[in-house]
Amino acid sequence: MSAITLRLPDDNHQRLKTLAEMRGMSINQLLNEMTTLLLADFDAETRFRLRAARGRGKTERGLALLRKAMG
């Protein structure tokens, strides 16, 4: 596990502290949860871009499949 130092404006720190308290967790747990969600979004976008690259030149086939799926 790694440790980092994060510099935040005092106002943001206080708001994060309040949010963490409202959720019954530490700021560390809150930031870990937030980074996990952000990384999951990044992973999904990466997978989408890879699939899109593999599908280049297959636009018409993809649109036909969408039309079929929509009924």
PDB file of N, CA and C in Angstrom:
ATOM      1  N   MET A   1       0.851  -1.170   0.000  1.00  0.00           N
ATOM      2  CA  MET A   1       0.000   0.000   0.000  1.00  0.00           C
ATOM      3  C   MET A   1       0.899   1.236   0.000  1.00  0.00           C
ATOM      4  N   SER A   2       0.461   2.262  -0.680  1.00  0.00           N
ATOM      5  CA  SER A   2       1.231   3.495  -0.779  1.00  0.00           C
ATOM      6  C   SER A   2       0.556   4.614  -0.006  1.00  0.00           C
ATOM      7  N   ALA A   3       1.353   5.580   0.365  1.00  0.00           N
ATOM      8  CA  ALA A   3       0.840   6.776   1.037  1.00  0.00           C
ATOM      9  C   ALA A   3       1.155   7.979   0.162  1.00  0.00           C
ATOM     10  N   ILE A   4       0.232   8.929   0.126  1.00  0.00           N
ATOM     11  CA  ILE A   4       0.465  10.158  -0.618  1.00  0.00           C
ATOM     12  C   ILE A   4       0.128  11.350   0.264  1.00  0.00           C
ATOM     13  N   THR A   5       0.687  12.481  -0.090  1.00  0.00           N
ATOM     14  CA  THR A   5       0.340  13.734   0.567  1.00  0.00           C
ATOM     15  C   THR A   5      -0.497  14.527  -0.415  1.00  0.00           C
ATOM     16  N   LEU A   6      -1.641  14.971   0.018  1.00  0.00           N
ATOM     17  CA  LEU A   6      -2.553  15.715  -0.837  1.00  0.00           C
ATOM     18  C   LEU A   6      -2.749  17.103  -0.251  1.00  0.00           C
ATOM     19  N   ARG A   7      -2.433  18.118  -1.034  1.00  0.00           N
ATOM     20  CA  ARG A   7      -2.630  19.492  -0.586  1.00  0.00           C
ATOM     21  C   ARG A   7      -3.984  19.972  -1.095  1.00  0.00           C
ATOM     22  N   LEU A   8      -4.816  20.405  -0.163  1.00  0.00           N
ATOM     23  CA  LEU A   8      -6.151  20.891  -0.488  1.00  0.00           C
ATOM     24  C   LEU A   8      -6.369  22.251   0.151  1.00  0.00           C
ATOM     25  N   PRO A   9      -7.194  23.078  -0.473  1.00  0.00           N
ATOM     26  CA  PRO A   9      -7.611  24.296   0.225  1.00  0.00           C
ATOM     27  C   PRO A   9      -8.346  23.909   1.512  1.00  0.00           C
ATOM     28  N   ASP A  10      -8.216  24.735   2.528  1.00  0.00           N
ATOM     29  CA  ASP A  10      -8.836  24.431   3.822  1.00  0.00           C
ATOM     30  C   ASP A  10     -10.333  24.166   3.688  1.00  0.00           C
ATOM     31  N   ASP A  11     -10.995  24.927   2.834  1.00  0.00           N
ATOM     32  CA  ASP A  11     -12.438  24.754   2.662  1.00  0.00           C
ATOM     33  C   ASP A  11     -12.767  23.367   2.117  1.00  0.00           C
ATOM     34  N   ASN A  12     -12.024  22.926   1.116  1.00  0.00           N
ATOM     35  CA  ASN A  12     -12.264  21.587   0.571  1.00  0.00           C
ATOM     36  C   ASN A  12     -11.995  20.505   1.607  1.00  0.00           C
ATOM     37  N   HIS A  13     -10.948  20.680   2.386  1.00  0.00           N
ATOM     38  CA  HIS A  13     -10.639  19.705   3.433  1.00  0.00           C
ATOM     39  C   HIS A  13     -11.794  19.612   4.426  1.00  0.00           C
ATOM     40  N   GLN A  14     -12.318  20.749   4.841  1.00  0.00           N
ATOM     41  CA  GLN A  14     -13.420  20.754   5.807  1.00  0.00           C
ATOM     42  C   GLN A  14     -14.659  20.094   5.212  1.00  0.00           C
ATOM     43  N   ARG A  15     -14.931  20.374   3.949  1.00  0.00           N
ATOM     44  CA  ARG A  15     -16.095  19.769   3.291  1.00  0.00           C
ATOM     45  C   ARG A  15     -15.938  18.263   3.159  1.00  0.00           C
ATOM     46  N   LEU A  16     -14.734  17.805   2.817  1.00  0.00           N
ATOM     47  CA  LEU A  16     -14.485  16.362   2.755  1.00  0.00           C
ATOM     48  C   LEU A  16     -14.639  15.719   4.129  1.00  0.00           C
ATOM     49  N   LYS A  17     -14.143  16.393   5.141  1.00  0.00           N
ATOM     50  CA  LYS A  17     -14.254  15.883   6.509  1.00  0.00           C
ATOM     51  C   LYS A  17     -15.724  15.745   6.897  1.00  0.00           C
ATOM     52  N   THR A  18     -16.528  16.748   6.579  1.00  0.00           N
ATOM     53  CA  THR A  18     -17.962  16.714   6.879  1.00  0.00           C
ATOM     54  C   THR A  18     -18.643  15.576   6.124  1.00  0.00           C
ATOM     55  N   LEU A  19     -18.314  15.442   4.835  1.00  0.00           N
ATOM     56  CA  LEU A  19     -18.907  14.376   4.034  1.00  0.00           C
ATOM     57  C   LEU A  19     -18.535  13.001   4.585  1.00  0.00           C
ATOM     58  N   ALA A  20     -17.278  12.824   4.924  1.00  0.00           N
ATOM     59  CA  ALA A  20     -16.829  11.543   5.477  1.00  0.00           C
ATOM     60  C   ALA A  20     -17.561  11.235   6.786  1.00  0.00           C
ATOM     61  N   GLU A  21     -17.696  12.232   7.642  1.00  0.00           N
ATOM     62  CA  GLU A  21     -18.402  12.029   8.911  1.00  0.00           C
ATOM     63  C   GLU A  21     -19.855  11.648   8.670  1.00  0.00           C
ATOM     64  N   MET A  22     -20.490  12.315   7.689  1.00  0.00           N
ATOM     65  CA  MET A  22     -21.890  12.012   7.378  1.00  0.00           C
ATOM     66  C   MET A  22     -22.044  10.577   6.880  1.00  0.00           C
ATOM     67  N   ARG A  23     -21.023  10.061   6.208  1.00  0.00           N
ATOM     68  CA  ARG A  23     -21.069   8.692   5.695  1.00  0.00           C
ATOM     69  C   ARG A  23     -20.507   7.680   6.680  1.00  0.00           C
ATOM     70  N   GLY A  24     -20.047   8.161   7.830  1.00  0.00           N
ATOM     71  CA  GLY A  24     -19.535   7.260   8.857  1.00  0.00           C
ATOM     72  C   GLY A  24     -18.205   6.627   8.488  1.00  0.00           C
ATOM     73  N   MET A  25     -17.346   7.397   7.821  1.00  0.00           N
ATOM     74  CA  MET A  25     -16.054   6.864   7.418  1.00  0.00           C
ATOM     75  C   MET A  25     -14.991   7.930   7.579  1.00  0.00           C
ATOM     76  N   SER A  26     -13.752   7.514   7.451  1.00  0.00           N
ATOM     77  CA  SER A  26     -12.644   8.458   7.523  1.00  0.00           C
ATOM     78  C   SER A  26     -12.464   9.145   6.166  1.00  0.00           C
ATOM     79  N   ILE A  27     -11.732  10.241   6.165  1.00  0.00           N
ATOM     80  CA  ILE A  27     -11.410  10.906   4.899  1.00  0.00           C
ATOM     81  C   ILE A  27     -10.631   9.941   4.016  1.00  0.00           C
ATOM     82  N   ASN A  28      -9.738   9.175   4.600  1.00  0.00           N
ATOM     83  CA  ASN A  28      -8.964   8.204   3.834  1.00  0.00           C
ATOM     84  C   ASN A  28      -9.885   7.211   3.137  1.00  0.00           C
ATOM     85  N   GLN A  29     -10.854   6.672   3.859  1.00  0.00           N
ATOM     86  CA  GLN A  29     -11.794   5.723   3.258  1.00  0.00           C
ATOM     87  C   GLN A  29     -12.610   6.397   2.156  1.00  0.00           C
ATOM     88  N   LEU A  30     -13.022   7.632   2.392  1.00  0.00           N
ATOM     89  CA  LEU A  30     -13.801   8.365   1.405  1.00  0.00           C
ATOM     90  C   LEU A  30     -12.988   8.579   0.124  1.00  0.00           C
ATOM     91  N   LEU A  31     -11.742   9.020   0.266  1.00  0.00           N
ATOM     92  CA  LEU A  31     -10.891   9.241  -0.899  1.00  0.00           C
ATOM     93  C   LEU A  31     -10.589   7.934  -1.619  1.00  0.00           C
ATOM     94  N   ASN A  32     -10.416   6.856  -0.879  1.00  0.00           N
ATOM     95  CA  ASN A  32     -10.196   5.546  -1.497  1.00  0.00           C
ATOM     96  C   ASN A  32     -11.416   5.143  -2.317  1.00  0.00           C
ATOM     97  N   GLU A  33     -12.614   5.359  -1.771  1.00  0.00           N
ATOM     98  CA  GLU A  33     -13.850   5.042  -2.489  1.00  0.00           C
ATOM     99  C   GLU A  33     -13.973   5.905  -3.752  1.00  0.00           C
ATOM    100  N   MET A  34     -13.662   7.177  -3.616  1.00  0.00           N
ATOM    101  CA  MET A  34     -13.759   8.090  -4.758  1.00  0.00           C
ATOM    102  C   MET A  34     -12.770   7.707  -5.865  1.00  0.00           C
ATOM    103  N   THR A  35     -11.545   7.380  -5.494  1.00  0.00           N
ATOM    104  CA  THR A  35     -10.560   7.008  -6.510  1.00  0.00           C
ATOM    105  C   THR A  35     -10.925   5.678  -7.163  1.00  0.00           C
ATOM    106  N   THR A  36     -11.495   4.760  -6.402  1.00  0.00           N
ATOM    107  CA  THR A  36     -11.929   3.485  -6.967  1.00  0.00           C
ATOM    108  C   THR A  36     -13.000   3.709  -8.024  1.00  0.00           C
ATOM    109  N   LEU A  37     -13.964   4.594  -7.742  1.00  0.00           N
ATOM    110  CA  LEU A  37     -15.011   4.898  -8.714  1.00  0.00           C
ATOM    111  C   LEU A  37     -14.438   5.587  -9.950  1.00  0.00           C
ATOM    112  N   LEU A  38     -13.529   6.513  -9.754  1.00  0.00           N
ATOM    113  CA  LEU A  38     -12.905   7.217 -10.873  1.00  0.00           C
ATOM    114  C   LEU A  38     -12.105   6.252 -11.743  1.00  0.00           C
ATOM    115  N   LEU A  39     -11.375   5.353 -11.112  1.00  0.00           N
ATOM    116  CA  LEU A  39     -10.592   4.371 -11.867  1.00  0.00           C
ATOM    117  C   LEU A  39     -11.492   3.381 -12.605  1.00  0.00           C
ATOM    118  N   ALA A  40     -12.632   3.034 -12.022  1.00  0.00           N
ATOM    119  CA  ALA A  40     -13.581   2.155 -12.706  1.00  0.00           C
ATOM    120  C   ALA A  40     -14.108   2.843 -13.966  1.00  0.00           C
ATOM    121  N   ASP A  41     -14.399   4.145 -13.876  1.00  0.00           N
ATOM    122  CA  ASP A  41     -14.818   4.902 -15.057  1.00  0.00           C
ATOM    123  C   ASP A  41     -13.711   4.916 -16.112  1.00  0.00           C
ATOM    124  N   PHE A  42     -12.481   5.127 -15.670  1.00  0.00           N
ATOM    125  CA  PHE A  42     -11.346   5.143 -16.586  1.00  0.00           C
ATOM    126  C   PHE A  42     -11.188   3.794 -17.284  1.00  0.00           C
ATOM    127  N   ASP A  43     -11.315   2.710 -16.516  1.00  0.00           N
ATOM    128  CA  ASP A  43     -11.200   1.366 -17.096  1.00  0.00           C
ATOM    129  C   ASP A  43     -12.298   1.116 -18.123  1.00  0.00           C
ATOM    130  N   ALA A  44     -13.532   1.551 -17.813  1.00  0.00           N
ATOM    131  CA  ALA A  44     -14.643   1.368 -18.748  1.00  0.00           C
ATOM    132  C   ALA A  44     -14.391   2.158 -20.031  1.00  0.00           C
ATOM    133  N   GLU A  45     -13.916   3.388 -19.893  1.00  0.00           N
ATOM    134  CA  GLU A  45     -13.615   4.204 -21.070  1.00  0.00           C
ATOM    135  C   GLU A  45     -12.503   3.570 -21.906  1.00  0.00           C
ATOM    136  N   THR A  46     -11.487   3.034 -21.243  1.00  0.00           N
ATOM    137  CA  THR A  46     -10.389   2.380 -21.949  1.00  0.00           C
ATOM    138  C   THR A  46     -10.893   1.178 -22.727  1.00  0.00           C
ATOM    139  N   ARG A  47     -11.737   0.349 -22.086  1.00  0.00           N
ATOM    140  CA  ARG A  47     -12.297  -0.812 -22.779  1.00  0.00           C
ATOM    141  C   ARG A  47     -13.145  -0.374 -23.970  1.00  0.00           C
ATOM    142  N   PHE A  48     -13.945   0.687 -23.779  1.00  0.00           N
ATOM    143  CA  PHE A  48     -14.785   1.190 -24.855  1.00  0.00           C
ATOM    144  C   PHE A  48     -13.925   1.652 -26.036  1.00  0.00           C
ATOM    145  N   ARG A  49     -12.856   2.398 -25.743  1.00  0.00           N
ATOM    146  CA  ARG A  49     -11.990   2.894 -26.819  1.00  0.00           C
ATOM    147  C   ARG A  49     -11.316   1.743 -27.575  1.00  0.00           C
ATOM    148  N   LEU A  50     -10.903   0.709 -26.843  1.00  0.00           N
ATOM    149  CA  LEU A  50     -10.304  -0.458 -27.501  1.00  0.00           C
ATOM    150  C   LEU A  50     -11.305  -1.153 -28.413  1.00  0.00           C
ATOM    151  N   ARG A  51     -12.526  -1.318 -27.921  1.00  0.00           N
ATOM    152  CA  ARG A  51     -13.557  -1.959 -28.737  1.00  0.00           C
ATOM    153  C   ARG A  51     -13.909  -1.096 -29.940  1.00  0.00           C
ATOM    154  N   ALA A  52     -13.960   0.219 -29.718  1.00  0.00           N
ATOM    155  CA  ALA A  52     -14.258   1.128 -30.825  1.00  0.00           C
ATOM    156  C   ALA A  52     -13.180   1.033 -31.897  1.00  0.00           C
ATOM    157  N   ALA A  53     -11.934   0.922 -31.484  1.00  0.00           N
ATOM    158  CA  ALA A  53     -10.836   0.809 -32.444  1.00  0.00           C
ATOM    159  C   ALA A  53     -10.949  -0.486 -33.242  1.00  0.00           C
ATOM    160  N   ARG A  54     -11.347  -1.568 -32.575  1.00  0.00           N
ATOM    161  CA  ARG A  54     -11.510  -2.839 -33.281  1.00  0.00           C
ATOM    162  C   ARG A  54     -12.690  -2.786 -34.246  1.00  0.00           C
ATOM    163  N   GLY A  55     -13.644  -1.901 -33.978  1.00  0.00           N
ATOM    164  CA  GLY A  55     -14.837  -1.817 -34.811  1.00  0.00           C
ATOM    165  C   GLY A  55     -14.739  -0.803 -35.938  1.00  0.00           C
ATOM    166  N   ARG A  56     -13.624  -0.128 -36.051  1.00  0.00           N
ATOM    167  CA  ARG A  56     -13.480   0.850 -37.132  1.00  0.00           C
ATOM    168  C   ARG A  56     -13.723   0.187 -38.476  1.00  0.00           C
ATOM    169  N   GLY A  57     -14.480   0.889 -39.303  1.00  0.00           N
ATOM    170  CA  GLY A  57     -14.796   0.337 -40.612  1.00  0.00           C
ATOM    171  C   GLY A  57     -16.006  -0.587 -40.592  1.00  0.00           C
ATOM    172  N   LYS A  58     -16.589  -0.777 -39.426  1.00  0.00           N
ATOM    173  CA  LYS A  58     -17.743  -1.672 -39.300  1.00  0.00           C
ATOM    174  C   LYS A  58     -18.968  -0.893 -38.827  1.00  0.00           C
ATOM    175  N   THR A  59     -19.013   0.392 -39.167  1.00  0.00           N
ATOM    176  CA  THR A  59     -20.087   1.277 -38.696  1.00  0.00           C
ATOM    177  C   THR A  59     -21.459   0.779 -39.133  1.00  0.00           C
ATOM    178  N   GLU A  60     -21.595   0.448 -40.380  1.00  0.00           N
ATOM    179  CA  GLU A  60     -22.909   0.030 -40.882  1.00  0.00           C
ATOM    180  C   GLU A  60     -23.388  -1.246 -40.197  1.00  0.00           C
ATOM    181  N   ARG A  61     -22.487  -2.180 -39.992  1.00  0.00           N
ATOM    182  CA  ARG A  61     -22.867  -3.421 -39.291  1.00  0.00           C
ATOM    183  C   ARG A  61     -23.302  -3.103 -37.866  1.00  0.00           C
ATOM    184  N   GLY A  62     -22.583  -2.215 -37.194  1.00  0.00           N
ATOM    185  CA  GLY A  62     -22.940  -1.839 -35.830  1.00  0.00           C
ATOM    186  C   GLY A  62     -24.297  -1.164 -35.757  1.00  0.00           C
ATOM    187  N   LEU A  63     -24.557  -0.248 -36.695  1.00  0.00           N
ATOM    188  CA  LEU A  63     -25.858   0.429 -36.721  1.00  0.00           C
ATOM    189  C   LEU A  63     -26.987  -0.551 -37.021  1.00  0.00           C
ATOM    190  N   ALA A  64     -26.720  -1.511 -37.890  1.00  0.00           N
ATOM    191  CA  ALA A  64     -27.731  -2.530 -38.189  1.00  0.00           C
ATOM    192  C   ALA A  64     -28.053  -3.347 -36.939  1.00  0.00           C
ATOM    193  N   LEU A  65     -27.033  -3.685 -36.178  1.00  0.00           N
ATOM    194  CA  LEU A  65     -27.258  -4.430 -34.933  1.00  0.00           C
ATOM    195  C   LEU A  65     -28.057  -3.604 -33.932  1.00  0.00           C
ATOM    196  N   LEU A  66     -27.765  -2.317 -33.851  1.00  0.00           N
ATOM    197  CA  LEU A  66     -28.536  -1.443 -32.956  1.00  0.00           C
ATOM    198  C   LEU A  66     -29.982  -1.372 -33.387  1.00  0.00           C
ATOM    199  N   ARG A  67     -30.222  -1.206 -34.683  1.00  0.00           N
ATOM    200  CA  ARG A  67     -31.597  -1.145 -35.180  1.00  0.00           C
ATOM    201  C   ARG A  67     -32.329  -2.454 -34.853  1.00  0.00           C
ATOM    202  N   LYS A  68     -31.662  -3.572 -35.034  1.00  0.00           N
ATOM    203  CA  LYS A  68     -32.258  -4.884 -34.738  1.00  0.00           C
ATOM    204  C   LYS A  68     -32.587  -4.997 -33.251  1.00  0.00           C
ATOM    205  N   ALA A  69     -31.676  -4.531 -32.404  1.00  0.00           N
ATOM    206  CA  ALA A  69     -31.894  -4.613 -30.952  1.00  0.00           C
ATOM    207  C   ALA A  69     -33.049  -3.723 -30.510  1.00  0.00           C
ATOM    208  N   MET A  70     -33.249  -2.624 -31.199  1.00  0.00           N
ATOM    209  CA  MET A  70     -34.331  -1.697 -30.841  1.00  0.00           C
ATOM    210  C   MET A  70     -35.676  -2.163 -31.359  1.00  0.00           C
ATOM    211  N   GLY A  71     -35.676  -3.182 -32.199  1.00  0.00           N
ATOM    212  CA  GLY A  71     -36.926  -3.736 -32.704  1.00  0.00           C
ATOM    213  C   GLY A  71     -37.327  -3.108 -33.961  1.00  0.00           C
TER     214      GLY A  71
END
